[in-house]
mmCIF file of C-alpha atoms in Angstrom:
data_model
loop_
_atom_site.group_PDB
_atom_site.id
_atom_site.type_symbol
_atom_site.label_atom_id
_atom_site.label_comp_id
_atom_site.label_asym_id
_atom_site.label_seq_id
_atom_site.Cartn_x
_atom_site.Cartn_y
_atom_site.Cartn_z
ATOM 1 C CA MET J 16 -83.800 -76.305 14.908
ATOM 2 C CA GLU J 17 -86.854 -75.414 12.852
ATOM 3 C CA ASN J 18 -87.128 -72.196 10.885
ATOM 4 C CA SER J 19 -89.862 -70.760 13.161
ATOM 5 C CA GLU J 20 -87.794 -71.498 16.279
ATOM 6 C CA PHE J 21 -84.796 -69.807 14.660
ATOM 7 C CA LYS J 22 -86.843 -66.696 13.831
ATOM 8 C CA GLU J 23 -88.226 -66.598 17.363
ATOM 9 C CA ALA J 24 -84.708 -66.826 18.836
ATOM 10 C CA GLU J 25 -83.486 -64.020 16.548
ATOM 11 C CA ALA J 26 -86.462 -61.847 17.516
ATOM 12 C CA MET J 27 -85.673 -62.348 21.211
ATOM 13 C CA LYS J 28 -82.074 -61.236 20.617
ATOM 14 C CA ARG J 29 -83.230 -58.016 18.933
ATOM 15 C CA GLU J 30 -85.960 -57.276 21.464
ATOM 16 C CA VAL J 31 -85.335 -53.965 23.203
ATOM 17 C CA ARG J 32 -86.076 -54.037 26.871
ATOM 18 C CA PRO J 33 -86.633 -50.662 28.580
ATOM 19 C CA LYS J 34 -84.179 -49.751 31.279
ATOM 20 C CA GLU J 35 -85.489 -49.601 34.794
ATOM 21 C CA VAL J 36 -85.508 -46.062 36.168
ATOM 22 C CA LEU J 37 -83.841 -45.937 39.532
ATOM 23 C CA PRO J 38 -84.680 -43.211 42.030
ATOM 24 C CA VAL J 39 -82.127 -40.424 42.102
ATOM 25 C CA LYS J 40 -80.780 -39.624 45.552
ATOM 26 C CA SER J 41 -79.247 -36.271 46.277
ATOM 27 C CA GLU J 42 -75.778 -36.678 47.745
ATOM 28 C CA GLY J 43 -74.606 -33.109 48.107
ATOM 29 C CA ALA J 44 -73.109 -31.455 45.052
ATOM 30 C CA LEU J 45 -72.370 -34.821 43.422
ATOM 31 C CA GLY J 46 -76.019 -35.794 43.447
ATOM 32 C CA ALA J 47 -76.988 -32.459 41.940
ATOM 33 C CA THR J 48 -74.676 -32.757 38.958
ATOM 34 C CA VAL J 49 -74.422 -36.474 38.171
ATOM 35 C CA ASP J 50 -77.174 -38.509 36.539
ATOM 36 C CA PHE J 51 -77.050 -42.107 37.846
ATOM 37 C CA THR J 52 -80.039 -43.345 35.840
ATOM 38 C CA GLY J 53 -78.403 -43.588 32.424
ATOM 39 C CA GLY J 54 -80.287 -40.636 30.953
ATOM 40 C CA ALA J 55 -83.822 -41.365 32.196
ATOM 41 C CA VAL J 56 -84.261 -38.579 34.724
ATOM 42 C CA PRO J 57 -87.696 -38.308 36.293
ATOM 43 C CA VAL J 58 -89.095 -34.796 35.992
ATOM 44 C CA GLY J 59 -91.360 -33.474 38.705
ATOM 45 C CA PRO J 60 -91.289 -31.236 41.732
ATOM 46 C CA LEU J 61 -88.220 -31.592 43.882
ATOM 47 C CA GLY J 62 -88.269 -32.614 47.477
ATOM 48 C CA PRO J 63 -86.978 -30.362 50.230
ATOM 49 C CA GLY J 64 -83.209 -29.845 50.047
ATOM 50 C CA GLN J 65 -82.869 -31.201 46.496
ATOM 51 C CA ARG J 66 -81.225 -29.303 43.641
ATOM 52 C CA TRP J 67 -81.873 -29.327 39.901
ATOM 53 C CA SER J 68 -79.356 -31.539 38.101
ATOM 54 C CA ALA J 69 -78.185 -30.799 34.572
ATOM 55 C CA GLY J 70 -80.147 -33.817 33.314
ATOM 56 C CA ARG J 71 -83.397 -32.635 34.866
ATOM 57 C CA LYS J 72 -82.884 -29.118 33.476
ATOM 58 C CA ARG J 73 -82.166 -30.623 30.044
ATOM 59 C CA ASP J 74 -85.391 -32.636 30.144
ATOM 60 C CA VAL J 75 -87.414 -29.557 31.122
ATOM 61 C CA ALA J 76 -85.757 -27.471 28.377
ATOM 62 C CA LEU J 77 -86.564 -30.187 25.815
ATOM 63 C CA ARG J 78 -90.189 -30.202 26.934
ATOM 64 C CA LEU J 79 -90.294 -26.429 26.465
ATOM 65 C CA LEU J 80 -88.683 -26.696 23.026
ATOM 66 C CA ARG J 81 -91.294 -29.283 22.030
ATOM 67 C CA GLY J 82 -93.971 -26.671 22.734
ATOM 68 C CA GLU J 83 -95.309 -27.445 26.187
ATOM 69 C CA SER J 84 -96.844 -24.489 27.976
ATOM 70 C CA ILE J 85 -94.418 -22.654 30.216
ATOM 71 C CA GLU J 86 -97.229 -21.857 32.671
ATOM 72 C CA ALA J 87 -98.259 -25.490 32.989
ATOM 73 C CA LEU J 88 -94.656 -26.613 33.491
ATOM 74 C CA SER J 89 -94.124 -23.883 36.058
ATOM 75 C CA ARG J 90 -97.123 -25.111 38.070
ATOM 76 C CA GLU J 91 -96.191 -28.799 37.635
ATOM 77 C CA LEU J 92 -92.573 -28.382 38.685
ATOM 78 C CA GLY J 93 -92.891 -25.539 41.169
ATOM 79 C CA VAL J 94 -90.290 -23.460 39.297
ATOM 80 C CA ASP J 95 -90.657 -19.773 38.441
ATOM 81 C CA ARG J 96 -91.421 -18.887 34.811
ATOM 82 C CA TYR J 97 -88.328 -16.684 34.455
ATOM 83 C CA ARG J 98 -86.099 -19.593 35.455
ATOM 84 C CA LEU J 99 -87.730 -21.932 32.925
ATOM 85 C CA GLU J 100 -87.326 -19.278 30.213
ATOM 86 C CA LYS J 101 -83.664 -18.900 31.178
ATOM 87 C CA TRP J 102 -83.089 -22.679 30.864
ATOM 88 C CA LYS J 103 -84.796 -22.688 27.459
ATOM 89 C CA GLU J 104 -82.692 -19.761 26.190
ATOM 90 C CA ARG J 105 -79.473 -21.390 27.423
ATOM 91 C CA ALA J 106 -80.423 -24.646 25.667
ATOM 92 C CA LEU J 107 -81.139 -22.788 22.422
ATOM 93 C CA GLY J 108 -77.833 -20.914 22.714
ATOM 94 C CA ALA J 109 -75.925 -24.151 23.237
ATOM 95 C CA ILE J 110 -77.628 -25.763 20.243
ATOM 96 C CA GLU J 111 -76.789 -22.791 18.021
ATOM 97 C CA ALA J 112 -73.173 -22.728 19.222
ATOM 98 C CA SER J 113 -72.718 -26.433 18.532
ATOM 99 C CA LEU J 114 -74.113 -26.028 15.025
ATOM 100 C CA ARG J 115 -71.784 -23.106 14.290
ATOM 101 C CA GLU J 116 -68.648 -25.114 15.104
ATOM 102 C CA ARG J 117 -66.709 -26.315 12.117
ATOM 103 C CA GLY J 118 -65.314 -29.777 12.409
ATOM 104 C CA GLY J 119 -61.738 -30.250 11.240
ATOM 105 C CA ASP J 120 -61.055 -27.406 8.801
ATOM 106 C CA PRO J 121 -58.469 -28.942 6.414
ATOM 107 C CA VAL J 122 -56.828 -25.573 5.696
ATOM 108 C CA GLN J 123 -56.309 -24.932 9.420
ATOM 109 C CA VAL J 124 -54.870 -28.421 9.909
ATOM 110 C CA GLU J 125 -52.411 -27.879 7.043
ATOM 111 C CA LEU J 126 -51.436 -24.465 8.425
ATOM 112 C CA ASP J 127 -50.824 -25.927 11.890
ATOM 113 C CA ASP J 128 -48.625 -28.670 10.393
ATOM 114 C CA ALA J 129 -46.655 -26.099 8.379
ATOM 115 C CA LEU J 130 -46.104 -23.892 11.449
ATOM 116 C CA LYS J 131 -44.938 -26.912 13.427
ATOM 117 C CA ARG J 132 -42.434 -27.820 10.681
ATOM 118 C CA ILE J 133 -41.185 -24.209 10.517
ATOM 119 C CA GLY J 134 -40.554 -24.307 14.258
ATOM 120 C CA GLU J 135 -38.625 -27.578 13.974
ATOM 121 C CA LEU J 136 -36.481 -26.237 11.116
ATOM 122 C CA SER J 137 -35.780 -22.990 12.986
ATOM 123 C CA MET J 138 -34.550 -24.909 16.017
ATOM 124 C CA GLU J 139 -32.395 -27.132 13.798
ATOM 125 C CA ASN J 140 -30.844 -24.040 12.141
ATOM 126 C CA GLU J 141 -30.056 -22.499 15.523
ATOM 127 C CA LEU J 142 -28.349 -25.694 16.683
ATOM 128 C CA LEU J 143 -26.296 -25.933 13.483
ATOM 129 C CA ARG J 144 -25.212 -22.278 13.736
ATOM 130 C CA ALA J 145 -24.172 -22.765 17.341
ATOM 131 C CA ARG J 146 -22.211 -25.871 16.361
ATOM 132 C CA CYS J 147 -20.423 -23.968 13.561
ATOM 133 C CA LYS J 148 -19.258 -21.221 15.952
ATOM 134 C CA THR J 149 -17.652 -23.589 18.433
ATOM 135 C CA THR J 150 -14.097 -24.789 18.034
ATOM 136 C CA GLY J 151 -13.398 -28.445 18.292
ATOM 137 C CA PRO J 152 -12.733 -31.519 16.236
ATOM 138 C CA LEU J 153 -16.037 -31.294 14.371
ATOM 139 C CA ALA J 154 -16.208 -27.526 14.080
ATOM 140 C CA TRP J 155 -16.480 -25.956 10.668
ATOM 141 C CA LYS J 156 -13.183 -24.257 9.791
ATOM 142 C CA GLY J 157 -13.940 -22.916 6.349
ATOM 143 C CA SER J 158 -12.252 -24.021 3.161
ATOM 144 C CA ARG J 159 -8.681 -25.417 3.309
ATOM 145 C CA ARG J 160 -7.436 -23.930 0.034
#
């Protein structure tokens, strides 16, 4: 195989093909909460009887965060301004909360391990004390002097 053919074959492997956007059907509550399109949710006015899915709300909130006019979006989507503002504020709150989370605090992990070990040792001590109090062939009888 020639060098140019090899390069062409490699380029075809790396070529990104856009996913086809399938229409989203509303199937009761499941259709309102599940995104069947793999993330590409069409944004526009809803038909009669349809509900806003989390994916559609996310896309609208992202458009608002990018700076699109809330009035224009309200007219385009047929949604009240207060509702769009509420979605934007909830998205901002979720972003802030996710950034505040600390991932895997090593001191907390060490403390949890130590507390677990203390619990295991306490249980072991209780079992040994109970075994010492019982009479039997393996019971502790004190010194034999």
